[in-house]
Amino acid sequence: MTEAALADIGQEIVEGQIAPGDYPVPTGWRVLVEPIKIEEKTTGGIVLPTAAVEAKEHLRYIGRVMAMGPLCYQHSKFGKDAEPWCQVGDMIAFGAYAGQEIKVRNVTGDKYVSLKLINDDEVLSVIPNPDSVLIYC
């Protein structure tokens, strides 16, 4: 994914994220998703209690579509002239056991970022207003 493509979806390249050329390219009908990272510490360094982290467990199954394979939503099961359920840049919900997790080095090369490769039919919903879901429970 190019730096321009990341800028188009509002992604800034900051420390801890993936370099633009390092995003895996999904094949076939797969969708590359970057799940929301659940913070276990506040910005001030306070470690959140386990109950607070577990209350946000549902956020692990929400992420931003980073790339889509060339065959996404072209299978006959979607019907003739079917519209794609999601686009690059959309926030989506997906199943807890959907897809394959992969880890990619971050920009600085000292940590890894978890990504998910899911099938196009594993997208459960598009979330038009992520702020409505990204709440502290």
mmCIF file with all atom_site columns, C-alpha atoms in Angstrom:
data_model
loop_
_atom_site.group_PDB
_atom_site.id
_atom_site.type_symbol
_atom_site.label_atom_id
_atom_site.label_alt_id
_atom_site.label_comp_id
_atom_site.label_asym_id
_atom_site.label_entity_id
_atom_site.label_seq_id
_atom_site.pdbx_PDB_ins_code
_atom_site.Cartn_x
_atom_site.Cartn_y
_atom_site.Cartn_z
_atom_site.occupancy
_atom_site.B_iso_or_equiv
_atom_site.pdbx_formal_charge
_atom_site.auth_seq_id
_atom_site.auth_comp_id
_atom_site.auth_asym_id
_atom_site.auth_atom_id
_atom_site.pdbx_PDB_model_num
ATOM 1   C CA . MET A 1 1   ? 0.000   0.000   0.000   1.00 0.00 ? 1   MET A CA 1
ATOM 2   C CA . THR A 1 2   ? 1.473   3.322   -0.994  1.00 0.00 ? 2   THR A CA 1
ATOM 3   C CA . GLU A 1 3   ? 1.932   6.280   1.291   1.00 0.00 ? 3   GLU A CA 1
ATOM 4   C CA . ALA A 1 4   ? -0.603  8.191   -0.833  1.00 0.00 ? 4   ALA A CA 1
ATOM 5   C CA . ALA A 1 5   ? -3.162  5.395   -0.371  1.00 0.00 ? 5   ALA A CA 1
ATOM 6   C CA . LEU A 1 6   ? -2.636  5.505   3.376   1.00 0.00 ? 6   LEU A CA 1
ATOM 7   C CA . ALA A 1 7   ? -3.074  9.280   3.359   1.00 0.00 ? 7   ALA A CA 1
ATOM 8   C CA . ASP A 1 8   ? -6.324  8.871   1.388   1.00 0.00 ? 8   ASP A CA 1
ATOM 9   C CA . ILE A 1 9   ? -7.823  6.832   4.207   1.00 0.00 ? 9   ILE A CA 1
ATOM 10  C CA . GLY A 1 10  ? -6.518  9.104   6.937   1.00 0.00 ? 10  GLY A CA 1
ATOM 11  C CA . GLN A 1 11  ? -3.722  6.777   8.071   1.00 0.00 ? 11  GLN A CA 1
ATOM 12  C CA . GLU A 1 12  ? -0.616  8.582   9.187   1.00 0.00 ? 12  GLU A CA 1
ATOM 13  C CA . ILE A 1 13  ? 2.685   6.792   9.296   1.00 0.00 ? 13  ILE A CA 1
ATOM 14  C CA . VAL A 1 14  ? 3.849   7.089   12.865  1.00 0.00 ? 14  VAL A CA 1
ATOM 15  C CA . GLU A 1 15  ? 6.154   5.055   15.041  1.00 0.00 ? 15  GLU A CA 1
ATOM 16  C CA . GLY A 1 16  ? 4.617   1.667   15.756  1.00 0.00 ? 16  GLY A CA 1
ATOM 17  C CA . GLN A 1 17  ? 2.751   1.337   12.464  1.00 0.00 ? 17  GLN A CA 1
ATOM 18  C CA . ILE A 1 18  ? 3.674   -0.544  9.322   1.00 0.00 ? 18  ILE A CA 1
ATOM 19  C CA . ALA A 1 19  ? 5.746   1.029   6.549   1.00 0.00 ? 19  ALA A CA 1
ATOM 20  C CA . PRO A 1 20  ? 3.646   1.510   3.382   1.00 0.00 ? 20  PRO A CA 1
ATOM 21  C CA . GLY A 1 21  ? 5.559   -1.035  1.288   1.00 0.00 ? 21  GLY A CA 1
ATOM 22  C CA . ASP A 1 22  ? 5.415   -3.689  4.024   1.00 0.00 ? 22  ASP A CA 1
ATOM 23  C CA . TYR A 1 23  ? 1.645   -4.320  3.951   1.00 0.00 ? 23  TYR A CA 1
ATOM 24  C CA . PRO A 1 24  ? 0.930   -7.826  2.652   1.00 0.00 ? 24  PRO A CA 1
ATOM 25  C CA . VAL A 1 25  ? -1.037  -7.907  -0.604  1.00 0.00 ? 25  VAL A CA 1
ATOM 26  C CA . PRO A 1 26  ? -4.146  -10.080 -0.236  1.00 0.00 ? 26  PRO A CA 1
ATOM 27  C CA . THR A 1 27  ? -4.837  -12.564 -3.002  1.00 0.00 ? 27  THR A CA 1
ATOM 28  C CA . GLY A 1 28  ? -8.098  -13.887 -4.362  1.00 0.00 ? 28  GLY A CA 1
ATOM 29  C CA . TRP A 1 29  ? -11.126 -13.025 -2.258  1.00 0.00 ? 29  TRP A CA 1
ATOM 30  C CA . ARG A 1 30  ? -9.243  -12.069 0.898   1.00 0.00 ? 30  ARG A CA 1
ATOM 31  C CA . VAL A 1 31  ? -9.482  -8.812  2.813   1.00 0.00 ? 31  VAL A CA 1
ATOM 32  C CA . LEU A 1 32  ? -6.552  -7.415  4.840   1.00 0.00 ? 32  LEU A CA 1
ATOM 33  C CA . VAL A 1 33  ? -7.766  -5.883  8.106   1.00 0.00 ? 33  VAL A CA 1
ATOM 34  C CA . GLU A 1 34  ? -5.833  -4.021  10.793  1.00 0.00 ? 34  GLU A CA 1
ATOM 35  C CA . PRO A 1 35  ? -7.739  -4.744  14.025  1.00 0.00 ? 35  PRO A CA 1
ATOM 36  C CA . ILE A 1 36  ? -8.111  -2.076  16.649  1.00 0.00 ? 36  ILE A CA 1
ATOM 37  C CA . LYS A 1 37  ? -5.417  -2.347  19.284  1.00 0.00 ? 37  LYS A CA 1
ATOM 38  C CA . ILE A 1 38  ? -6.774  -2.520  22.811  1.00 0.00 ? 38  ILE A CA 1
ATOM 39  C CA . GLU A 1 39  ? -4.657  -0.397  25.078  1.00 0.00 ? 39  GLU A CA 1
ATOM 40  C CA . GLU A 1 40  ? -3.678  -1.985  28.356  1.00 0.00 ? 40  GLU A CA 1
ATOM 41  C CA . LYS A 1 41  ? -2.141  1.228   29.704  1.00 0.00 ? 41  LYS A CA 1
ATOM 42  C CA . THR A 1 42  ? -3.283  4.829   29.715  1.00 0.00 ? 42  THR A CA 1
ATOM 43  C CA . THR A 1 43  ? -1.195  7.470   27.965  1.00 0.00 ? 43  THR A CA 1
ATOM 44  C CA . GLY A 1 44  ? 0.056   8.446   31.414  1.00 0.00 ? 44  GLY A CA 1
ATOM 45  C CA . GLY A 1 45  ? 1.403   4.933   31.988  1.00 0.00 ? 45  GLY A CA 1
ATOM 46  C CA . ILE A 1 46  ? -1.251  3.614   34.371  1.00 0.00 ? 46  ILE A CA 1
ATOM 47  C CA . VAL A 1 47  ? -1.915  -0.085  33.803  1.00 0.00 ? 47  VAL A CA 1
ATOM 48  C CA . LEU A 1 48  ? -5.630  -0.695  33.341  1.00 0.00 ? 48  LEU A CA 1
ATOM 49  C CA . PRO A 1 49  ? -7.240  -3.389  35.490  1.00 0.00 ? 49  PRO A CA 1
ATOM 50  C CA . THR A 1 50  ? -8.023  -6.699  33.805  1.00 0.00 ? 50  THR A CA 1
ATOM 51  C CA . ALA A 1 51  ? -11.771 -6.049  34.077  1.00 0.00 ? 51  ALA A CA 1
ATOM 52  C CA . ALA A 1 52  ? -11.422 -2.799  32.107  1.00 0.00 ? 52  ALA A CA 1
ATOM 53  C CA . VAL A 1 53  ? -9.406  -4.496  29.364  1.00 0.00 ? 53  VAL A CA 1
ATOM 54  C CA . GLU A 1 54  ? -11.860 -7.431  29.208  1.00 0.00 ? 54  GLU A CA 1
ATOM 55  C CA . ALA A 1 55  ? -14.776 -4.980  28.932  1.00 0.00 ? 55  ALA A CA 1
ATOM 56  C CA . LYS A 1 56  ? -13.274 -3.809  25.644  1.00 0.00 ? 56  LYS A CA 1
ATOM 57  C CA . GLU A 1 57  ? -12.797 -7.363  24.343  1.00 0.00 ? 57  GLU A CA 1
ATOM 58  C CA . HIS A 1 58  ? -15.402 -6.798  21.604  1.00 0.00 ? 58  HIS A CA 1
ATOM 59  C CA . LEU A 1 59  ? -13.078 -4.262  19.987  1.00 0.00 ? 59  LEU A CA 1
ATOM 60  C CA . ARG A 1 60  ? -10.700 -7.066  18.954  1.00 0.00 ? 60  ARG A CA 1
ATOM 61  C CA . TYR A 1 61  ? -13.179 -7.962  16.199  1.00 0.00 ? 61  TYR A CA 1
ATOM 62  C CA . ILE A 1 62  ? -13.342 -4.504  14.665  1.00 0.00 ? 62  ILE A CA 1
ATOM 63  C CA . GLY A 1 63  ? -10.757 -3.161  12.258  1.00 0.00 ? 63  GLY A CA 1
ATOM 64  C CA . ARG A 1 64  ? -9.939  -1.017  9.257   1.00 0.00 ? 64  ARG A CA 1
ATOM 65  C CA . VAL A 1 65  ? -9.846  -2.556  5.781   1.00 0.00 ? 65  VAL A CA 1
ATOM 66  C CA . MET A 1 66  ? -6.309  -1.952  4.513   1.00 0.00 ? 66  MET A CA 1
ATOM 67  C CA . ALA A 1 67  ? -6.469  -3.827  1.184   1.00 0.00 ? 67  ALA A CA 1
ATOM 68  C CA . MET A 1 68  ? -8.701  -6.175  -0.791  1.00 0.00 ? 68  MET A CA 1
ATOM 69  C CA . GLY A 1 69  ? -7.828  -9.014  -3.133  1.00 0.00 ? 69  GLY A CA 1
ATOM 70  C CA . PRO A 1 70  ? -8.707  -8.748  -6.839  1.00 0.00 ? 70  PRO A CA 1
ATOM 71  C CA . LEU A 1 71  ? -11.558 -11.288 -6.632  1.00 0.00 ? 71  LEU A CA 1
ATOM 72  C CA . CYS A 1 72  ? -13.404 -9.814  -3.635  1.00 0.00 ? 72  CYS A CA 1
ATOM 73  C CA . TYR A 1 73  ? -17.191 -9.975  -4.038  1.00 0.00 ? 73  TYR A CA 1
ATOM 74  C CA . GLN A 1 74  ? -17.021 -11.440 -7.545  1.00 0.00 ? 74  GLN A CA 1
ATOM 75  C CA . HIS A 1 75  ? -18.207 -14.937 -6.625  1.00 0.00 ? 75  HIS A CA 1
ATOM 76  C CA . SER A 1 76  ? -21.610 -16.025 -7.930  1.00 0.00 ? 76  SER A CA 1
ATOM 77  C CA . LYS A 1 77  ? -22.857 -16.484 -4.349  1.00 0.00 ? 77  LYS A CA 1
ATOM 78  C CA . PHE A 1 78  ? -23.004 -12.680 -4.057  1.00 0.00 ? 78  PHE A CA 1
ATOM 79  C CA . GLY A 1 79  ? -25.308 -12.456 -7.070  1.00 0.00 ? 79  GLY A CA 1
ATOM 80  C CA . LYS A 1 80  ? -24.846 -10.846 -10.421 1.00 0.00 ? 80  LYS A CA 1
ATOM 81  C CA . ASP A 1 81  ? -23.619 -7.222  -10.308 1.00 0.00 ? 81  ASP A CA 1
ATOM 82  C CA . ALA A 1 82  ? -23.271 -7.381  -6.496  1.00 0.00 ? 82  ALA A CA 1
ATOM 83  C CA . GLU A 1 83  ? -21.859 -4.319  -4.781  1.00 0.00 ? 83  GLU A CA 1
ATOM 84  C CA . PRO A 1 84  ? -18.879 -4.913  -2.465  1.00 0.00 ? 84  PRO A CA 1
ATOM 85  C CA . TRP A 1 85  ? -19.876 -4.980  1.182   1.00 0.00 ? 85  TRP A CA 1
ATOM 86  C CA . CYS A 1 86  ? -16.887 -2.851  2.175   1.00 0.00 ? 86  CYS A CA 1
ATOM 87  C CA . GLN A 1 87  ? -14.140 -0.690  0.683   1.00 0.00 ? 87  GLN A CA 1
ATOM 88  C CA . VAL A 1 88  ? -10.530 0.053   1.604   1.00 0.00 ? 88  VAL A CA 1
ATOM 89  C CA . GLY A 1 89  ? -10.599 2.440   4.559   1.00 0.00 ? 89  GLY A CA 1
ATOM 90  C CA . ASP A 1 90  ? -13.922 1.201   6.000   1.00 0.00 ? 90  ASP A CA 1
ATOM 91  C CA . MET A 1 91  ? -14.196 0.114   9.613   1.00 0.00 ? 91  MET A CA 1
ATOM 92  C CA . ILE A 1 92  ? -15.734 -3.362  9.736   1.00 0.00 ? 92  ILE A CA 1
ATOM 93  C CA . ALA A 1 93  ? -16.779 -6.028  12.224  1.00 0.00 ? 93  ALA A CA 1
ATOM 94  C CA . PHE A 1 94  ? -15.705 -9.626  11.637  1.00 0.00 ? 94  PHE A CA 1
ATOM 95  C CA . GLY A 1 95  ? -16.122 -12.916 13.481  1.00 0.00 ? 95  GLY A CA 1
ATOM 96  C CA . ALA A 1 96  ? -14.016 -13.801 16.506  1.00 0.00 ? 96  ALA A CA 1
ATOM 97  C CA . TYR A 1 97  ? -12.504 -16.820 14.755  1.00 0.00 ? 97  TYR A CA 1
ATOM 98  C CA . ALA A 1 98  ? -12.470 -15.382 11.244  1.00 0.00 ? 98  ALA A CA 1
ATOM 99  C CA . GLY A 1 99  ? -9.369  -15.448 9.098   1.00 0.00 ? 99  GLY A CA 1
ATOM 100 C CA . GLN A 1 100 ? -5.698  -15.821 9.792   1.00 0.00 ? 100 GLN A CA 1
ATOM 101 C CA . GLU A 1 101 ? -3.645  -13.548 11.999  1.00 0.00 ? 101 GLU A CA 1
ATOM 102 C CA . ILE A 1 102 ? -0.297  -12.432 10.647  1.00 0.00 ? 102 ILE A CA 1
ATOM 103 C CA . LYS A 1 103 ? 2.329   -10.207 12.202  1.00 0.00 ? 103 LYS A CA 1
ATOM 104 C CA . VAL A 1 104 ? 4.295   -7.595  10.257  1.00 0.00 ? 104 VAL A CA 1
ATOM 105 C CA . ARG A 1 105 ? 7.245   -5.531  11.485  1.00 0.00 ? 105 ARG A CA 1
ATOM 106 C CA . ASN A 1 106 ? 6.496   -1.940  12.330  1.00 0.00 ? 106 ASN A CA 1
ATOM 107 C CA . VAL A 1 107 ? 8.223   1.094   10.816  1.00 0.00 ? 107 VAL A CA 1
ATOM 108 C CA . THR A 1 108 ? 11.040  1.085   13.353  1.00 0.00 ? 108 THR A CA 1
ATOM 109 C CA . GLY A 1 109 ? 11.518  -2.690  13.096  1.00 0.00 ? 109 GLY A CA 1
ATOM 110 C CA . ASP A 1 110 ? 11.469  -3.269  16.843  1.00 0.00 ? 110 ASP A CA 1
ATOM 111 C CA . LYS A 1 111 ? 7.896   -4.561  17.240  1.00 0.00 ? 111 LYS A CA 1
ATOM 112 C CA . TYR A 1 112 ? 5.199   -6.336  15.267  1.00 0.00 ? 112 TYR A CA 1
ATOM 113 C CA . VAL A 1 113 ? 1.713   -5.232  14.267  1.00 0.00 ? 113 VAL A CA 1
ATOM 114 C CA . SER A 1 114 ? -1.052  -7.851  14.110  1.00 0.00 ? 114 SER A CA 1
ATOM 115 C CA . LEU A 1 115 ? -3.148  -7.973  10.955  1.00 0.00 ? 115 LEU A CA 1
ATOM 116 C CA . LYS A 1 116 ? -5.959  -10.311 9.884   1.00 0.00 ? 116 LYS A CA 1
ATOM 117 C CA . LEU A 1 117 ? -6.557  -11.848 6.487   1.00 0.00 ? 117 LEU A CA 1
ATOM 118 C CA . ILE A 1 118 ? -10.246 -12.712 6.262   1.00 0.00 ? 118 ILE A CA 1
ATOM 119 C CA . ASN A 1 119 ? -12.444 -13.957 3.436   1.00 0.00 ? 119 ASN A CA 1
ATOM 120 C CA . ASP A 1 120 ? -14.763 -11.429 1.825   1.00 0.00 ? 120 ASP A CA 1
ATOM 121 C CA . ASP A 1 121 ? -17.835 -13.242 3.170   1.00 0.00 ? 121 ASP A CA 1
ATOM 122 C CA . GLU A 1 122 ? -16.557 -13.008 6.763   1.00 0.00 ? 122 GLU A CA 1
ATOM 123 C CA . VAL A 1 123 ? -17.284 -9.264  6.937   1.00 0.00 ? 123 VAL A CA 1
ATOM 124 C CA . LEU A 1 124 ? -20.218 -9.051  9.341   1.00 0.00 ? 124 LEU A CA 1
ATOM 125 C CA . SER A 1 125 ? -20.928 -5.335  9.036   1.00 0.00 ? 125 SER A CA 1
ATOM 126 C CA . VAL A 1 126 ? -19.536 -1.990  8.012   1.00 0.00 ? 126 VAL A CA 1
ATOM 127 C CA . ILE A 1 127 ? -19.379 0.458   10.879  1.00 0.00 ? 127 ILE A CA 1
ATOM 128 C CA . PRO A 1 128 ? -20.230 3.911   9.490   1.00 0.00 ? 128 PRO A CA 1
ATOM 129 C CA . ASN A 1 129 ? -19.560 5.712   12.772  1.00 0.00 ? 129 ASN A CA 1
ATOM 130 C CA . PRO A 1 130 ? -16.717 3.997   14.652  1.00 0.00 ? 130 PRO A CA 1
ATOM 131 C CA . ASP A 1 131 ? -17.121 6.384   17.597  1.00 0.00 ? 131 ASP A CA 1
ATOM 132 C CA . SER A 1 132 ? -20.480 4.746   18.338  1.00 0.00 ? 132 SER A CA 1
ATOM 133 C CA . VAL A 1 133 ? -18.738 1.400   18.915  1.00 0.00 ? 133 VAL A CA 1
ATOM 134 C CA . LEU A 1 134 ? -15.377 2.535   20.259  1.00 0.00 ? 134 LEU A CA 1
ATOM 135 C CA . ILE A 1 135 ? -16.626 3.347   23.721  1.00 0.00 ? 135 ILE A CA 1
ATOM 136 C CA . TYR A 1 136 ? -15.154 2.568   27.076  1.00 0.00 ? 136 TYR A CA 1
ATOM 137 C CA . CYS A 1 137 ? -17.439 -0.005  28.694  1.00 0.00 ? 137 CYS A CA 1
#
